[in-house]
């Protein structure tokens, strides 16, 4: 299991605390430093079953500068969104946990973290 975090994010810290409390084995990826490629973002989106606009933090200053709220949310615009997330990783919703079963969750709540843990199997 891998968790994409921003150490300054309280929800990320809460997720790590819960993973530790459950004795989970995981790898931390500080995605603002170790920026995911467009291909990695596409893979995570596939695992999440979401579109790039679903994991974009549209309230961030960078999002407002880019005007992402006005961007089309359709198949033809998907690559523009993916490129923006790769170029501006701060826009990626966090934390994201990728599970061993090939799925992923946006782990912004304790329930979501537990969901990811349940997908790990033994």
mmCIF file of C-alpha atoms in Angstrom, residues 4-76:
data_model
loop_
_atom_site.group_PDB
_atom_site.id
_atom_site.type_symbol
_atom_site.label_atom_id
_atom_site.label_comp_id
_atom_site.label_asym_id
_atom_site.label_seq_id
_atom_site.Cartn_x
_atom_site.Cartn_y
_atom_site.Cartn_z
ATOM 1 C CA UNK A 4 0.341 10.058 -1.220
ATOM 2 C CA UNK A 5 0.632 12.783 1.395
ATOM 3 C CA UNK A 6 1.440 16.398 2.035
ATOM 4 C CA UNK A 7 2.988 16.420 5.546
ATOM 5 C CA UNK A 8 1.366 19.822 6.219
ATOM 6 C CA UNK A 9 -2.112 18.326 5.705
ATOM 7 C CA UNK A 10 -3.994 17.374 8.883
ATOM 8 C CA UNK A 11 -6.066 14.724 7.063
ATOM 9 C CA UNK A 12 -2.823 13.127 5.816
ATOM 10 C CA UNK A 13 -1.386 13.053 9.328
ATOM 11 C CA UNK A 14 -4.630 11.544 10.663
ATOM 12 C CA UNK A 15 -4.530 8.840 7.981
ATOM 13 C CA UNK A 16 -0.919 7.972 8.860
ATOM 14 C CA UNK A 17 -1.798 7.809 12.573
ATOM 15 C CA UNK A 18 -4.628 5.376 11.842
ATOM 16 C CA UNK A 19 -2.474 3.246 9.521
ATOM 17 C CA UNK A 20 0.173 3.056 12.250
ATOM 18 C CA UNK A 21 -2.429 2.222 14.906
ATOM 19 C CA UNK A 22 -3.664 -0.640 12.715
ATOM 20 C CA UNK A 23 -0.107 -1.886 12.138
ATOM 21 C CA UNK A 24 -0.436 -1.441 8.382
ATOM 22 C CA UNK A 25 2.584 -1.735 6.110
ATOM 23 C CA UNK A 26 2.760 1.183 3.733
ATOM 24 C CA UNK A 27 5.063 3.423 1.748
ATOM 25 C CA UNK A 28 4.797 7.201 2.036
ATOM 26 C CA UNK A 29 5.024 9.306 -1.088
ATOM 27 C CA UNK A 30 5.400 13.021 -0.493
ATOM 28 C CA UNK A 31 3.831 13.869 -3.818
ATOM 29 C CA UNK A 32 4.791 17.556 -3.726
ATOM 30 C CA UNK A 33 8.468 16.490 -3.740
ATOM 31 C CA UNK A 34 8.148 13.182 -5.634
ATOM 32 C CA UNK A 35 5.684 14.498 -8.213
ATOM 33 C CA UNK A 36 3.580 11.858 -9.986
ATOM 34 C CA UNK A 37 3.898 11.679 -13.751
ATOM 35 C CA UNK A 38 0.881 12.028 -16.028
ATOM 36 C CA UNK A 39 0.897 8.231 -16.449
ATOM 37 C CA UNK A 40 0.918 7.707 -12.663
ATOM 38 C CA UNK A 41 -1.975 10.138 -12.287
ATOM 39 C CA UNK A 42 -3.933 8.294 -15.001
ATOM 40 C CA UNK A 43 -3.239 4.977 -13.240
ATOM 41 C CA UNK A 44 -4.427 6.307 -9.870
ATOM 42 C CA UNK A 45 -7.550 7.759 -11.509
ATOM 43 C CA UNK A 46 -8.286 4.345 -13.029
ATOM 44 C CA UNK A 47 -7.785 2.709 -9.637
ATOM 45 C CA UNK A 48 -10.023 5.291 -7.981
ATOM 46 C CA UNK A 49 -12.654 5.051 -10.707
ATOM 47 C CA UNK A 50 -12.645 8.858 -10.865
ATOM 48 C CA UNK A 51 -11.917 11.630 -13.340
ATOM 49 C CA UNK A 52 -9.120 14.180 -12.825
ATOM 50 C CA UNK A 53 -11.572 16.952 -11.925
ATOM 51 C CA UNK A 54 -12.883 14.707 -9.127
ATOM 52 C CA UNK A 55 -9.484 14.835 -7.359
ATOM 53 C CA UNK A 56 -8.613 18.473 -8.116
ATOM 54 C CA UNK A 57 -8.453 20.918 -5.240
ATOM 55 C CA UNK A 58 -10.267 23.756 -7.019
ATOM 56 C CA UNK A 59 -9.994 26.149 -4.048
ATOM 57 C CA UNK A 60 -6.177 26.257 -4.161
ATOM 58 C CA UNK A 61 -4.648 29.565 -5.285
ATOM 59 C CA UNK A 62 -2.975 27.802 -8.237
ATOM 60 C CA UNK A 63 -6.338 26.399 -9.336
ATOM 61 C CA UNK A 64 -7.848 29.859 -9.279
ATOM 62 C CA UNK A 65 -4.898 31.248 -11.271
ATOM 63 C CA UNK A 66 -5.365 28.508 -13.868
ATOM 64 C CA UNK A 67 -9.131 29.005 -13.904
ATOM 65 C CA UNK A 68 -9.799 25.253 -13.606
ATOM 66 C CA UNK A 69 -13.344 25.777 -12.340
ATOM 67 C CA UNK A 70 -14.245 26.993 -15.820
ATOM 68 C CA UNK A 71 -12.578 24.083 -17.639
ATOM 69 C CA UNK A 72 -14.820 21.585 -19.402
ATOM 70 C CA UNK A 73 -15.301 18.299 -17.564
ATOM 71 C CA UNK A 74 -15.522 15.877 -20.458
ATOM 72 C CA UNK A 75 -13.448 13.227 -22.226
ATOM 73 C CA UNK A 76 -11.943 15.789 -24.588
#
